[in-house]
Amino acid sequence: MNLEQLWKQTLGEMEAQLSRANFATWLRNSQLIDKKDGIFFISLPNNFAKEWIENKYQKNILGILRGLDSSAKKLEFVVVNQEPKPVVKKSLGVDFNKFENQINFEYKIDPNTNLNPRYTLSTFVVGSSNELAYAAATAIIKEVGTKYNPFFIYGGVGLGKTHLIQAIGNEIRTLYNNKIRPRYVSSEKFTSDVVWAIRNRRMEDIKKKYRDVDVLIIDDIQFIGGKEKTEEEFFHTFNALYENNKQIIISSDRPPQSIPTLEERLRSRFEGGLTADIAYPEYEMRVAIVRDRLRASNRRLSAEVIDLVANSVKRNVRELEGVLNKILFYQERRGLDIDKKSAEEIIEKSTQNFARRISDDQVLTAVAAFYNVQIEDLTGRSRKKEMVEPRQVCMYLLRDVLRMSYPYIGEKLRRDHTTVIHSYEKVNHEINKNSPFNQKILLIKESLYNTNN
Ligand code: ADP
Ligand code: MG
């Protein structure tokens, strides 16, 4: 029996033992991806499924597998995000090592540095939108701590900030044989560490953890702004590191001067170093990213289809990858010959998918929260000037994210559908000028996507 048959049969038996809902939720998207030295590797779509199955069904599954294949000794569950991460390839069942580049193994995040080895400079595609940031990154790697300190990188959602700053950490580690010690932390994690330390009177632990490093990489700093204690602690950490010539690398969704709640003294520290932005990837770069991914996973698509994919998402590399993965999925799993027409259909479907679980009310809520207005104001008749932008943004997002029809949006916001069209076009025009306005739209979108994770 090959892996696929083995798993199919195991699932068949499990299905008989479990309720339909349980089965559908936990096991439907699983796969037996490899077996090696008695260890059977099973992929699951997310962490929830992994924890659940490990705790509840591990024994059952092992029992069934052992009945079918007496070499089975142990199960190992791995999380494979099917969307938007790359899809597992059937043909790779033979060689487990080949998976490593394709799957984001959770357990592989280095506990000492908190870095994910998946992010490297060699997989980072460079174009005019990010070449400054890239050049700065390579310079920092050569002269850690001395020349470009701090390094502040900013740009919209899904444009490669996390990838680049983690890559710096990974490269430094290899280049200096672990003699220079980087540490990566998201600002949410930093905040929760500080809160925990205050509550438990363990501030010393935090100081040790974050000051006893050579390179501190802190992601999405905008979330720290306004949290007094956290900012205070970060400020001291920053100074302690800075004075000892330790490298500090910071990412944010906007430039330092646009983080309204950031304390002045922190802001001026940030501005004192090197700042680089990442803009939207240009067409050539999007094509290069698609081609790179194809090469890495040993897959092929026609030039025409590559062009379609590269044009399907223009302002977010993560979503671009999502579309590509969907196409590859259909090509392999469904054996579909990907021509222009089928590619168009898949693209249409998968770009809709980004909005899959978002409701129109959630859009209204997110816009109202962002502009600090009432939801009723959005649908209300008042002619107050400050309501113009939130309303237009709302109409734009309902169209752009949820692909609702103009008349439907009109009904929802109690406006004429020509007003909706006008608003949509106006916002769209503004965004394409890559204005600060654009940042706002991205932030609202991000808050929308995040509420659904
Ligand atoms: P951000 O932190 O800016 O929101 P990420 O760094 O998480 O974005 O990038 C989103 C996805 O796009 C990741 O899978 C990343 O590897 C990929 N990506 C972004 N920019 C590039 C690039 N220039 N080359 C290759 N992959 C990229
Ligand atoms: Mg990020």
GROMACS .gro file of C-alpha atoms in nm, residues 12-226:
model
  215
   12GLY     CA    1  -1.222   0.536   0.637
   13GLU     CA    2  -1.200   0.364   0.974
   14MET     CA    3  -1.177   0.688   1.166
   15GLU     CA    4  -1.481   0.820   0.990
   16ALA     CA    5  -1.681   0.529   1.118
   17GLN     CA    6  -1.568   0.608   1.473
   18LEU     CA    7  -1.625   0.981   1.474
   19SER     CA    8  -1.921   1.207   1.434
   20ARG     CA    9  -1.948   1.363   1.091
   21ALA     CA   10  -1.879   1.713   1.217
   22ASN     CA   11  -1.574   1.602   1.409
   23PHE     CA   12  -1.442   1.417   1.114
   24ALA     CA   13  -1.498   1.704   0.878
   25THR     CA   14  -1.339   1.954   1.113
   26TRP     CA   15  -1.035   1.765   1.215
   27LEU     CA   16  -0.939   1.510   0.961
   28ARG     CA   17  -1.074   1.593   0.623
   29ASN     CA   18  -0.776   1.800   0.518
   30SER     CA   19  -0.514   1.572   0.659
   31GLN     CA   20  -0.256   1.371   0.470
   32LEU     CA   21  -0.003   1.103   0.540
   33ILE     CA   22   0.300   1.270   0.391
   34ASP     CA   23   0.583   1.038   0.479
   35LYS     CA   24   0.704   0.751   0.691
   36LYS     CA   25   1.056   0.706   0.810
   37ASP     CA   26   1.204   0.479   1.077
   38GLY     CA   27   0.860   0.389   1.205
   39ILE     CA   28   0.753   0.752   1.235
   40PHE     CA   29   0.449   0.839   1.032
   41PHE     CA   30   0.423   1.206   0.937
   42ILE     CA   31   0.074   1.344   0.911
   43SER     CA   32  -0.002   1.691   0.786
   44LEU     CA   33  -0.288   1.892   0.928
   45PRO     CA   34  -0.423   2.226   0.810
   46ASN     CA   35  -0.378   2.428   1.130
   47ASN     CA   36  -0.265   2.435   1.489
   48PHE     CA   37  -0.608   2.376   1.628
   49ALA     CA   38  -0.639   2.054   1.438
   50LYS     CA   39  -0.290   1.952   1.546
   51GLU     CA   40  -0.351   2.003   1.915
   52TRP     CA   41  -0.689   1.845   1.904
   53ILE     CA   42  -0.585   1.536   1.719
   54GLU     CA   43  -0.269   1.491   1.918
   55ASN     CA   44  -0.468   1.494   2.238
   56LYS     CA   45  -0.773   1.303   2.135
   57TYR     CA   46  -0.717   1.076   1.841
   58GLN     CA   47  -0.348   0.997   1.837
   59LYS     CA   48  -0.388   0.652   1.990
   60ASN     CA   49  -0.679   0.560   1.767
   61ILE     CA   50  -0.500   0.659   1.453
   62LEU     CA   51  -0.181   0.482   1.549
   63GLY     CA   52  -0.380   0.169   1.629
   64ILE     CA   53  -0.545   0.165   1.290
   65LEU     CA   54  -0.222   0.241   1.106
   66ARG     CA   55  -0.039  -0.033   1.290
   67GLY     CA   56  -0.307  -0.277   1.185
   68LEU     CA   57  -0.242  -0.183   0.824
   69ASP     CA   58   0.132  -0.140   0.840
   70SER     CA   59   0.318  -0.311   1.121
   71SER     CA   60   0.617  -0.075   1.090
   72ALA     CA   61   0.415   0.209   1.243
   73LYS     CA   62   0.558   0.307   1.581
   74LYS     CA   63   0.491   0.671   1.630
   75LEU     CA   64   0.297   0.959   1.479
   76GLU     CA   65   0.432   1.303   1.409
   77PHE     CA   66   0.187   1.580   1.325
   78VAL     CA   67   0.293   1.880   1.123
   79VAL     CA   68   0.095   2.189   1.035
   80VAL     CA   69   0.069   2.263   0.668
   81ASN     CA   70  -0.123   2.578   0.595
   82GLN     CA   71  -0.297   2.497   0.274
   83GLU     CA   72  -0.388   2.855   0.214
   84PRO     CA   73  -0.202   3.066   0.143
   85LYS     CA   74   0.108   2.858   0.206
   86PRO     CA   75   0.235   2.622  -0.063
   87VAL     CA   76   0.051   2.300  -0.116
   88VAL     CA   77   0.212   1.970  -0.031
   89LYS     CA   78   0.318   1.782  -0.339
   90LYS     CA   79   0.205   1.427  -0.377
   91SER     CA   80   0.523   1.319  -0.550
   92LEU     CA   81   0.730   1.435  -0.255
   93GLY     CA   82   0.599   1.159  -0.035
   94VAL     CA   83   0.926   0.975  -0.084
   95ASP     CA   84   1.175   1.225   0.045
   96PHE     CA   85   1.082   1.406   0.358
   97ASN     CA   86   1.370   1.651   0.339
   98LYS     CA   87   1.234   1.802   0.027
   99PHE     CA   88   0.941   1.928   0.222
  100GLU     CA   89   1.144   2.159   0.428
  101ASN     CA   90   1.146   2.446   0.186
  102GLN     CA   91   0.782   2.411   0.114
  103ILE     CA   92   0.631   2.375   0.452
  104ASN     CA   93   0.658   2.619   0.730
  105PHE     CA   94   0.738   2.378   1.009
  106GLU     CA   95   0.624   2.531   1.328
  107TYR     CA   96   0.869   2.345   1.547
  108LYS     CA   97   1.157   2.470   1.344
  109ILE     CA   98   1.137   2.821   1.479
  110ASP     CA   99   1.459   2.853   1.671
  111PRO     CA  100   1.371   2.896   2.040
  112ASN     CA  101   1.690   3.090   2.112
  113THR     CA  102   1.642   3.350   1.846
  114ASN     CA  103   1.272   3.312   1.774
  115LEU     CA  104   1.364   3.327   1.405
  116ASN     CA  105   1.194   3.125   1.136
  117PRO     CA  106   1.461   2.978   0.905
  118ARG     CA  107   1.220   2.995   0.615
  119TYR     CA  108   1.304   3.362   0.571
  120THR     CA  109   1.632   3.408   0.389
  121LEU     CA  110   1.786   3.671   0.167
  122SER     CA  111   1.825   3.426  -0.117
  123THR     CA  112   1.448   3.382  -0.141
  124PHE     CA  113   1.383   3.753  -0.120
  125VAL     CA  114   1.317   3.900  -0.463
  126VAL     CA  115   1.457   4.248  -0.513
  127GLY     CA  116   1.307   4.518  -0.732
  128SER     CA  117   1.289   4.895  -0.735
  129SER     CA  118   1.019   4.892  -0.468
  130ASN     CA  119   1.243   4.733  -0.206
  131GLU     CA  120   1.603   4.773  -0.322
  132LEU     CA  121   1.691   5.034  -0.063
  133ALA     CA  122   1.560   4.819   0.217
  134TYR     CA  123   1.745   4.522   0.075
  135ALA     CA  124   2.071   4.715   0.038
  136ALA     CA  125   2.040   4.839   0.394
  137ALA     CA  126   1.982   4.483   0.510
  138THR     CA  127   2.296   4.354   0.341
  139ALA     CA  128   2.498   4.645   0.479
  140ILE     CA  129   2.379   4.576   0.832
  141ILE     CA  130   2.473   4.212   0.802
  142LYS     CA  131   2.829   4.317   0.719
  143GLU     CA  132   2.858   4.574   0.993
  144VAL     CA  133   2.632   4.474   1.273
  145GLY     CA  134   2.554   4.745   1.524
  146THR     CA  135   2.794   5.010   1.412
  147LYS     CA  136   2.683   5.188   1.101
  148TYR     CA  137   2.311   5.175   1.052
  149ASN     CA  138   2.158   5.183   1.392
  150PRO     CA  139   1.869   5.160   1.443
  151PHE     CA  140   1.736   5.031   1.114
  152PHE     CA  141   1.373   5.124   1.066
  153ILE     CA  142   1.181   4.962   0.783
  154TYR     CA  143   0.823   5.041   0.697
  155GLY     CA  144   0.561   4.953   0.438
  156GLY     CA  145   0.212   4.813   0.386
  157VAL     CA  146   0.074   4.473   0.473
  158GLY     CA  147   0.218   4.168   0.302
  159LEU     CA  148   0.506   4.347   0.133
  160GLY     CA  149   0.794   4.154   0.290
  161LYS     CA  150   0.888   4.341   0.607
  162THR     CA  151   0.882   4.038   0.830
  163HIS     CA  152   1.059   3.834   0.566
  164LEU     CA  153   1.342   4.084   0.532
  165ILE     CA  154   1.403   4.155   0.900
  166GLN     CA  155   1.398   3.786   0.986
  167ALA     CA  156   1.633   3.718   0.696
  168ILE     CA  157   1.879   3.967   0.844
  169GLY     CA  158   1.872   3.771   1.169
  170ASN     CA  159   1.916   3.437   0.995
  171GLU     CA  160   2.204   3.559   0.779
  172ILE     CA  161   2.381   3.711   1.078
  173ARG     CA  162   2.360   3.385   1.265
  174THR     CA  163   2.511   3.180   0.986
  175LEU     CA  164   2.770   3.436   0.885
  176TYR     CA  165   2.907   3.475   1.237
  177ASN     CA  166   2.867   3.115   1.349
  178ASN     CA  167   2.622   3.203   1.624
  179LYS     CA  168   2.872   3.442   1.783
  180ILE     CA  169   2.643   3.735   1.724
  181ARG     CA  170   2.312   3.657   1.885
  182PRO     CA  171   1.996   3.794   1.726
  183ARG     CA  172   1.651   3.783   1.877
  184TYR     CA  173   1.323   3.838   1.695
  185VAL     CA  174   1.005   3.948   1.868
  186SER     CA  175   0.672   4.083   1.754
  187SER     CA  176   0.564   4.390   1.940
  188GLU     CA  177   0.255   4.207   2.064
  189LYS     CA  178   0.478   3.947   2.222
  190PHE     CA  179   0.700   4.213   2.369
  191THR     CA  180   0.396   4.386   2.513
  192SER     CA  181   0.255   4.071   2.663
  193ASP     CA  182   0.594   3.986   2.813
  194VAL     CA  183   0.610   4.326   2.978
  195VAL     CA  184   0.256   4.299   3.110
  196TRP     CA  185   0.331   3.955   3.247
  197ALA     CA  186   0.652   4.075   3.410
  198ILE     CA  187   0.481   4.366   3.579
  199ARG     CA  188   0.205   4.149   3.710
  200ASN     CA  189   0.445   3.889   3.842
  201ARG     CA  190   0.716   4.128   3.954
  202ARG     CA  191   0.965   3.970   3.720
  203MET     CA  192   1.097   4.273   3.539
  204GLU     CA  193   1.450   4.138   3.571
  205ASP     CA  194   1.362   3.845   3.347
  206ILE     CA  195   1.246   4.077   3.073
  207LYS     CA  196   1.555   4.289   3.098
  208LYS     CA  197   1.772   3.982   3.069
  209LYS     CA  198   1.576   3.837   2.782
  210TYR     CA  199   1.581   4.146   2.566
  211ARG     CA  200   1.899   4.319   2.667
  212ASP     CA  201   2.124   4.020   2.662
  213VAL     CA  202   2.131   3.997   2.282
  214ASP     CA  203   2.343   4.146   2.005
  215VAL     CA  204   2.067   4.216   1.757
  216LEU     CA  205   1.712   4.293   1.863
  217ILE     CA  206   1.457   4.265   1.584
  218ILE     CA  207   1.118   4.399   1.671
  219ASP     CA  208   0.828   4.360   1.430
  220ASP     CA  209   0.526   4.587   1.385
  221ILE     CA  210   0.629   4.850   1.637
  222GLN     CA  211   0.316   5.053   1.567
  223PHE     CA  212   0.132   4.828   1.811
  224ILE     CA  213   0.350   4.948   2.096
  225GLY     CA  214   0.254   5.311   2.050
  226GLY     CA  215   0.027   5.432   2.326
   0.00000   0.00000   0.00000
